[in-house]
Short mmCIF file of C-alpha atoms and ligand atoms in Angstrom, two decimals:
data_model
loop_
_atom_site.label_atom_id
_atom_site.label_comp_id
_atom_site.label_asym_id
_atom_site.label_seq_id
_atom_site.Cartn_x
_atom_site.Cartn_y
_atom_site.Cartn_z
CA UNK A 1 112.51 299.57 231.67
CA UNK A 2 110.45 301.10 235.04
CA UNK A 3 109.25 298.00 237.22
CA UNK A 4 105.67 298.82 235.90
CA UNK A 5 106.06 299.05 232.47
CA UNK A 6 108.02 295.42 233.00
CA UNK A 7 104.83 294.41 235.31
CA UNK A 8 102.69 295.40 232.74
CA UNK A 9 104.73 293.61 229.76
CA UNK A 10 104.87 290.15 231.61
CA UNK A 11 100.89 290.78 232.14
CA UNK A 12 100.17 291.11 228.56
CA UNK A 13 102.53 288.37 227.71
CA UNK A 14 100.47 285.84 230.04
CA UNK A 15 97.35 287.23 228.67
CA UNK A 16 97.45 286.29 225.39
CA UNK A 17 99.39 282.64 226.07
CA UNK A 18 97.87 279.93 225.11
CA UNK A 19 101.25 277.45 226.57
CA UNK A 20 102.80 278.76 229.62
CA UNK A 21 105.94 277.03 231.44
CA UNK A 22 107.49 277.88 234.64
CA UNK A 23 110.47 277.37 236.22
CA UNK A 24 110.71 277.57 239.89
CA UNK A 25 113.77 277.22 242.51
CA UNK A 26 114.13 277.97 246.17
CA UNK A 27 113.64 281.11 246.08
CA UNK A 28 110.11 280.92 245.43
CA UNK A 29 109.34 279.17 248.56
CA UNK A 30 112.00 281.97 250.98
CA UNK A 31 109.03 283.67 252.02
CA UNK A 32 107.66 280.72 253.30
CA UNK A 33 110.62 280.54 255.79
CA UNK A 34 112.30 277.75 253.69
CA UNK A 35 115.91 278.32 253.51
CA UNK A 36 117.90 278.69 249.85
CA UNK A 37 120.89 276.91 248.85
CA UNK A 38 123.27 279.55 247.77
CA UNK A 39 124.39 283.24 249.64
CA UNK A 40 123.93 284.16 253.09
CA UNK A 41 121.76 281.98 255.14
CA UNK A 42 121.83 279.29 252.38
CA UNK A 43 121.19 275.48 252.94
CA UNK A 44 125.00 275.09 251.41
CA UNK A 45 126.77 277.24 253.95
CA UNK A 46 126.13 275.00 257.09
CA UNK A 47 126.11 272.00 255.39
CA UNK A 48 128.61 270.45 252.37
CA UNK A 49 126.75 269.18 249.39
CA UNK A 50 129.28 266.55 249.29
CA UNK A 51 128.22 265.20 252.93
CA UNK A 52 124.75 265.35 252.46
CA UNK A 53 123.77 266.03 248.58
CA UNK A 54 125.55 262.79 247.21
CA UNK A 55 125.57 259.19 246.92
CA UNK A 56 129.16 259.15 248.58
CA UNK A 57 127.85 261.45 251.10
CA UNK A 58 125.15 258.96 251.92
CA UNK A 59 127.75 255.83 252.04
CA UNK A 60 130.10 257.41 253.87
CA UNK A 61 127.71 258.33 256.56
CA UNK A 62 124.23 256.98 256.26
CA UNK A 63 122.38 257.93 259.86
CA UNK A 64 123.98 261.87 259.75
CA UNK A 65 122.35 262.02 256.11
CA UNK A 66 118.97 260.11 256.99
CA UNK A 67 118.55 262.43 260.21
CA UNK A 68 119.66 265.67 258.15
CA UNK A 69 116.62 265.18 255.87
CA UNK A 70 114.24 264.19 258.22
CA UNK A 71 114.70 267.43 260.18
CA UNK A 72 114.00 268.83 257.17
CA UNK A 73 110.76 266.68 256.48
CA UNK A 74 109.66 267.63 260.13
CA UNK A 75 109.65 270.95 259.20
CA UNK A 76 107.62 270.77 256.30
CA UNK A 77 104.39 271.52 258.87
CA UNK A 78 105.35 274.60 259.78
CA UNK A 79 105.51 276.17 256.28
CA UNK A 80 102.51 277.19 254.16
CA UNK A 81 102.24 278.60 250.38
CA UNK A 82 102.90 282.35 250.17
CA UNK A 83 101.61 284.63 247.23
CA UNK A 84 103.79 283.61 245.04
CA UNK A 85 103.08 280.30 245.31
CA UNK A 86 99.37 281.09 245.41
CA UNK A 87 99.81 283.48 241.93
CA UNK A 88 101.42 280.51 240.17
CA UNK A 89 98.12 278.17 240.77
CA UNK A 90 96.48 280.84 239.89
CA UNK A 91 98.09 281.60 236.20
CA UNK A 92 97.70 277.76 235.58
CA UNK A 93 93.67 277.78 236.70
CA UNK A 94 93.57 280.65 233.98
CA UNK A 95 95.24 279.06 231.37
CA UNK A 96 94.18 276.46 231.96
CA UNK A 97 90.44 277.67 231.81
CA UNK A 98 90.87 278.98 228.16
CA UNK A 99 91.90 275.81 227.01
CA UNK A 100 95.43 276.41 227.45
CA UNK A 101 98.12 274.61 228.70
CA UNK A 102 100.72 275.05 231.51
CA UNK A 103 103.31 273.18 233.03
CA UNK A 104 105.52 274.21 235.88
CA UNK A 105 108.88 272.24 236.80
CA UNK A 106 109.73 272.67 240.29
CA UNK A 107 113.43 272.33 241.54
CA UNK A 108 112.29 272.29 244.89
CA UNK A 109 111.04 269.15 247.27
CA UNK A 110 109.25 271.53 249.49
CA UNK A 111 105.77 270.23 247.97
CA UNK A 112 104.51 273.89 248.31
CA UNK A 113 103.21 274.72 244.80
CA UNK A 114 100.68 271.20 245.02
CA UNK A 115 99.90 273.11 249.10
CA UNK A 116 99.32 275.79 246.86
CA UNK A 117 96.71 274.51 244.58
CA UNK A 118 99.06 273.74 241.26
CA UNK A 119 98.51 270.78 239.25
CA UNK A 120 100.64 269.99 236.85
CA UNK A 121 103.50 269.55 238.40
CA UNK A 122 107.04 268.22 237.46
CA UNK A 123 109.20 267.94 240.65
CA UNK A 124 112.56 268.10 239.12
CA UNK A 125 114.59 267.30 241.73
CA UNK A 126 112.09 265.09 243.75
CA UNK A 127 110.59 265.14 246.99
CA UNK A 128 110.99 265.52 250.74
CA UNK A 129 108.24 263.38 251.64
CA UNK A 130 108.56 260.17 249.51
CA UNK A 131 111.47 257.87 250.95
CA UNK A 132 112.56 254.30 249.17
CA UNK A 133 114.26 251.47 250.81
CA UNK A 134 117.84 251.07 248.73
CA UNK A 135 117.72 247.52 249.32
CA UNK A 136 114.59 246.10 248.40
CA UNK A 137 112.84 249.68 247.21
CA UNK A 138 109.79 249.42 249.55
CA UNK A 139 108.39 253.23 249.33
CA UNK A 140 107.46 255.27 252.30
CA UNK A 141 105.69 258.23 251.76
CA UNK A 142 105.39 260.69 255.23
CA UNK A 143 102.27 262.74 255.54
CA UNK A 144 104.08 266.19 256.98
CA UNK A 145 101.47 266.64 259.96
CA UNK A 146 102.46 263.14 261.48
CA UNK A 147 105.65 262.96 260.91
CA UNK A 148 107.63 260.75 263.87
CA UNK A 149 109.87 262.77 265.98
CA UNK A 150 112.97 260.32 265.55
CA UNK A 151 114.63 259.19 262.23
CA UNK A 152 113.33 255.97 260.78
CA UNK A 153 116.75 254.81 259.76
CA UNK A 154 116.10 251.01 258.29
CA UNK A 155 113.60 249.47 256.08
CA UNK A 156 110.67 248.03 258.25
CA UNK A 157 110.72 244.77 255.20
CA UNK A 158 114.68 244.26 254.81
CA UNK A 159 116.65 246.36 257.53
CA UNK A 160 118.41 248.64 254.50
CA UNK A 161 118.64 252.17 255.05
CA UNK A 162 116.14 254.24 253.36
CA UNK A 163 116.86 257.56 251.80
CA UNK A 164 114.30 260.28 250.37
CA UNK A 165 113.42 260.06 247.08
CA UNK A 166 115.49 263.31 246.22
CA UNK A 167 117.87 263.93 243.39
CA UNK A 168 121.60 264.20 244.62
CA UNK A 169 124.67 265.98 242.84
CA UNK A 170 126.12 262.91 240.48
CA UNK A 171 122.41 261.35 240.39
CA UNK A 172 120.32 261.76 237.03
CA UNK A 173 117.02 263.38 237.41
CA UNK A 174 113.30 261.31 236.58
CA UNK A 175 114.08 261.07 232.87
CA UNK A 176 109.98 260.95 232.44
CA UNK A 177 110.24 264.28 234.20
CA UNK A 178 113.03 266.27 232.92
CA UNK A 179 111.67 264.85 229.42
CA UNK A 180 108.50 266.16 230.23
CA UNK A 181 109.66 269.77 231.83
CA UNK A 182 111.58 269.59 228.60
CA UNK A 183 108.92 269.36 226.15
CA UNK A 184 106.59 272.31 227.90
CA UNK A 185 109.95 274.58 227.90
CA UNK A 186 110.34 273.68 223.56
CA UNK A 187 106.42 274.11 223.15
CA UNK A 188 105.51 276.92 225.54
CA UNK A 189 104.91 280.71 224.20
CA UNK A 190 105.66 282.03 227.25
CA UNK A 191 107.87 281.24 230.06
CA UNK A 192 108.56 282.19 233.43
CA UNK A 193 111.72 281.75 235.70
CA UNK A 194 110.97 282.16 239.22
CA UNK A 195 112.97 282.26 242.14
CA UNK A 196 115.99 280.60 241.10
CA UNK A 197 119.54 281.17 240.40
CA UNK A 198 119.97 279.01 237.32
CA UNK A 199 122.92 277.58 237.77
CA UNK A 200 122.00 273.87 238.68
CA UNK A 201 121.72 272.15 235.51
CA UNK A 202 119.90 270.52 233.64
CA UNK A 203 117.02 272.06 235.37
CA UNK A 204 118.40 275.53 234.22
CA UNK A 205 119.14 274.25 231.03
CA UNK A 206 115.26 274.58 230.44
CA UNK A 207 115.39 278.30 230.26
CA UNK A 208 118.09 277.92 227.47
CA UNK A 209 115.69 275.74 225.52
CA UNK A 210 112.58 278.09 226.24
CA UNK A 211 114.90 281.26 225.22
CA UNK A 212 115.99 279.30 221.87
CA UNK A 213 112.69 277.93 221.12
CA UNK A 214 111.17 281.38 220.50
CA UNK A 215 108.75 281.12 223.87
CA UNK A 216 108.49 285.47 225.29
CA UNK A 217 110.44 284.84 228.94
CA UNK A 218 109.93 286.70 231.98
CA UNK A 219 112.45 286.29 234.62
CA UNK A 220 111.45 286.98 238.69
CA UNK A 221 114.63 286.82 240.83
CA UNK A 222 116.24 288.77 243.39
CA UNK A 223 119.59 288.67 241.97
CA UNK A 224 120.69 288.69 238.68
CA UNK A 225 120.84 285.50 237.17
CA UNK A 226 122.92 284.01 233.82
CA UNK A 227 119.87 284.67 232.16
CA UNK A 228 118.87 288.15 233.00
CA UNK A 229 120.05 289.28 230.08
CA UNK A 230 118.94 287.48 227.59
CA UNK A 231 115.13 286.90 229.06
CA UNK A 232 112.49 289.61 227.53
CA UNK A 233 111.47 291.00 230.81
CA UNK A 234 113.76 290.10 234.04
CA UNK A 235 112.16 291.99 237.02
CA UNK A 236 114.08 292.24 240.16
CA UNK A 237 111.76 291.50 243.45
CA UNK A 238 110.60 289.04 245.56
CA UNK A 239 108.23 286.39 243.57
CA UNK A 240 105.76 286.51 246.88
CA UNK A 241 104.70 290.32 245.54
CA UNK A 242 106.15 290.43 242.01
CA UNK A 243 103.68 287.32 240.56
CA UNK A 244 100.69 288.59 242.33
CA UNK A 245 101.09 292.27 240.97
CA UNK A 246 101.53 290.62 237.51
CA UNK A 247 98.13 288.96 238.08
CA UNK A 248 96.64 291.95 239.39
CA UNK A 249 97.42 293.50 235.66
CA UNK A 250 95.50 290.98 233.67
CA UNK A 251 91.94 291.12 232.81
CA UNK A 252 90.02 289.25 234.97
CA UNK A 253 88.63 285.91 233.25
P1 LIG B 1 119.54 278.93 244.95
O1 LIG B 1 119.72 279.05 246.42
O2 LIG B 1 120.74 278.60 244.13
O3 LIG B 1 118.95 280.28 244.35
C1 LIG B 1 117.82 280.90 244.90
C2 LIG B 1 117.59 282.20 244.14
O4 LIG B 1 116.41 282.78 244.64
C3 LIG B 1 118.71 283.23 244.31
O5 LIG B 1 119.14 283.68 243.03
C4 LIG B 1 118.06 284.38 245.10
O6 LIG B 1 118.45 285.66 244.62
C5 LIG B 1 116.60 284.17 244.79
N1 LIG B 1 115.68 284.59 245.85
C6 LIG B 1 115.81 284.48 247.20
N2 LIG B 1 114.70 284.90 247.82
C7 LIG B 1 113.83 285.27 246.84
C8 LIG B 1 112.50 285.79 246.82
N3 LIG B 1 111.80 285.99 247.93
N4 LIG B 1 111.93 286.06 245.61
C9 LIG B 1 112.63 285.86 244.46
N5 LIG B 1 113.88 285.38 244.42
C10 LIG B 1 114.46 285.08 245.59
O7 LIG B 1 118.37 277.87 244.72
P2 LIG B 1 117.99 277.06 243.40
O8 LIG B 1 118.12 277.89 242.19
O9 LIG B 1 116.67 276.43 243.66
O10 LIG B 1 119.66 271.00 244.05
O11 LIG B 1 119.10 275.94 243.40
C11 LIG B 1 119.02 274.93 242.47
C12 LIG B 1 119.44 273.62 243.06
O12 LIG B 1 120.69 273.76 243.71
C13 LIG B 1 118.54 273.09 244.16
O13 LIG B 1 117.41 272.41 243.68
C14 LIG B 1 119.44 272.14 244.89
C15 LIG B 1 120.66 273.04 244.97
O14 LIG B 1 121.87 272.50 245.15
C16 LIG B 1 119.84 269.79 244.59
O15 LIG B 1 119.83 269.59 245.79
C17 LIG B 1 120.03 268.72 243.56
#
């Protein structure tokens, strides 16, 4: 199928939805300047999951892991929404509107779709900016434009190091929101996988229950994914001008 005609499809399909979930991974927020995990330039090629995406990781070497996250939390600042971001909120505010309902489970910690005005969020695999104390669980939450320059390393209650509130390989994800992400993917009529490679499970395991459920799925991925075959419409293309050109082909409501 021509990239239009498979525009046009996913347009229709979100037209007449009435339950709409969404699936989003890192790729969603690379036009933002946020690094992905996998390929060239990834996350995972200049640093091992096992050092600083585990609980052994973390044991083994608690300061290297603390300070390797709060770079990243320092950098949250600098990086704003981009379109496709901006064409998700957008889809929901629609559905939404008619009465509908939409969910959209994030994989990322980035906090970018909530910059980008969505609401119903389900952070999969946590988030960057809320930190718990493992000894006595004492939450800090960072605001990203005041973020200190060094690592907080210990609890300011008990001393314990604190880690971010972030899902790590080995770890089981919020069972409220996997349940939840769940649920939208078994009840939705149409569903959208954006900017991820599905491998990671069980987050990708959501767009084998969508696909078996009977939900119309639209894939949006720069490479080919496990699922590009057996989604209805799998467009190749950056989400940042793919989901906004989808938008542009819907009525107006
Ligand atoms: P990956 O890095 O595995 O995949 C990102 C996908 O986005 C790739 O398939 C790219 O082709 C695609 N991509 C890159 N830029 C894009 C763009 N502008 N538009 C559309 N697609 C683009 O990231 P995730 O699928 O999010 O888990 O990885 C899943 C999980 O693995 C992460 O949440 C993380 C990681 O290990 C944990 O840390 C627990």
């Amino acid at each position: 199928m021509a990239l239009k005609k498979k525009i046009t499809s996913a347009a229709d399909m979100l037209t007449s939805a009435e339950k709409v979930a969404v699936l989003t991974g890192a790729g969603i927020s690379a036009e933002s300047g946020v690094p992905t995990f996998r390929g060239p330039g990834g996350m995972w090629e200049d640093a091992k999951i096992e050092d600083v995406a585990t609980p052994q990781g973390f044991s083994k070497n608690p300061r290297m892991v603390i300070a390797w996250y709060h770079k990243r939390v320092r950098r949250m600042k600098d990086v704003r929404p981009n379109p496709g971001h901006e064409a998700l909120a957008e889809i929901e505010r629609r559905i939404v509107a008619r009465g509908g309902e939409f969910a959209l489970a994030t994989q990322n910690i980035d906090a970018l779709h909530y910059s980008a005005g969505s609401k119903n969020v389900l952070e999969l695999h946590g988030s960057l900016a809320r930190w718990h104390c493992t000894g006595c669980g004492h939450r800090i939450e960072f605001d990203p434009d005041n973020v200190p320059e060094e690592p907080i390393y210990q609890c300011p209650r008990c001393g314990r190091y604190i880690r971010p509130d972030v899902v790590w390989f080995g770890e089981a994800l919020p069972q409220d929101v996997i349940s939840a992400a769940a649920d939208a993917a078994r009840n939705c009529d149409v569903f959208i996988s954006a900017g991820t490679s599905a491998v990671v499970y069980p987050a990708a395991g959501l767009v084998e229950i969508a696909v078996s459920s009977g939900a119309r799925t639209i894939e949006v991925n720069l490479d080919p994914t496990p699922f590009t075959n057996s989604v209805d419409v799998a467009i190749s293309g950056k989400t940042g001008e793919i989901l906004p050109q989808i938008i542009a082909q819907m009525p107006e409501e």
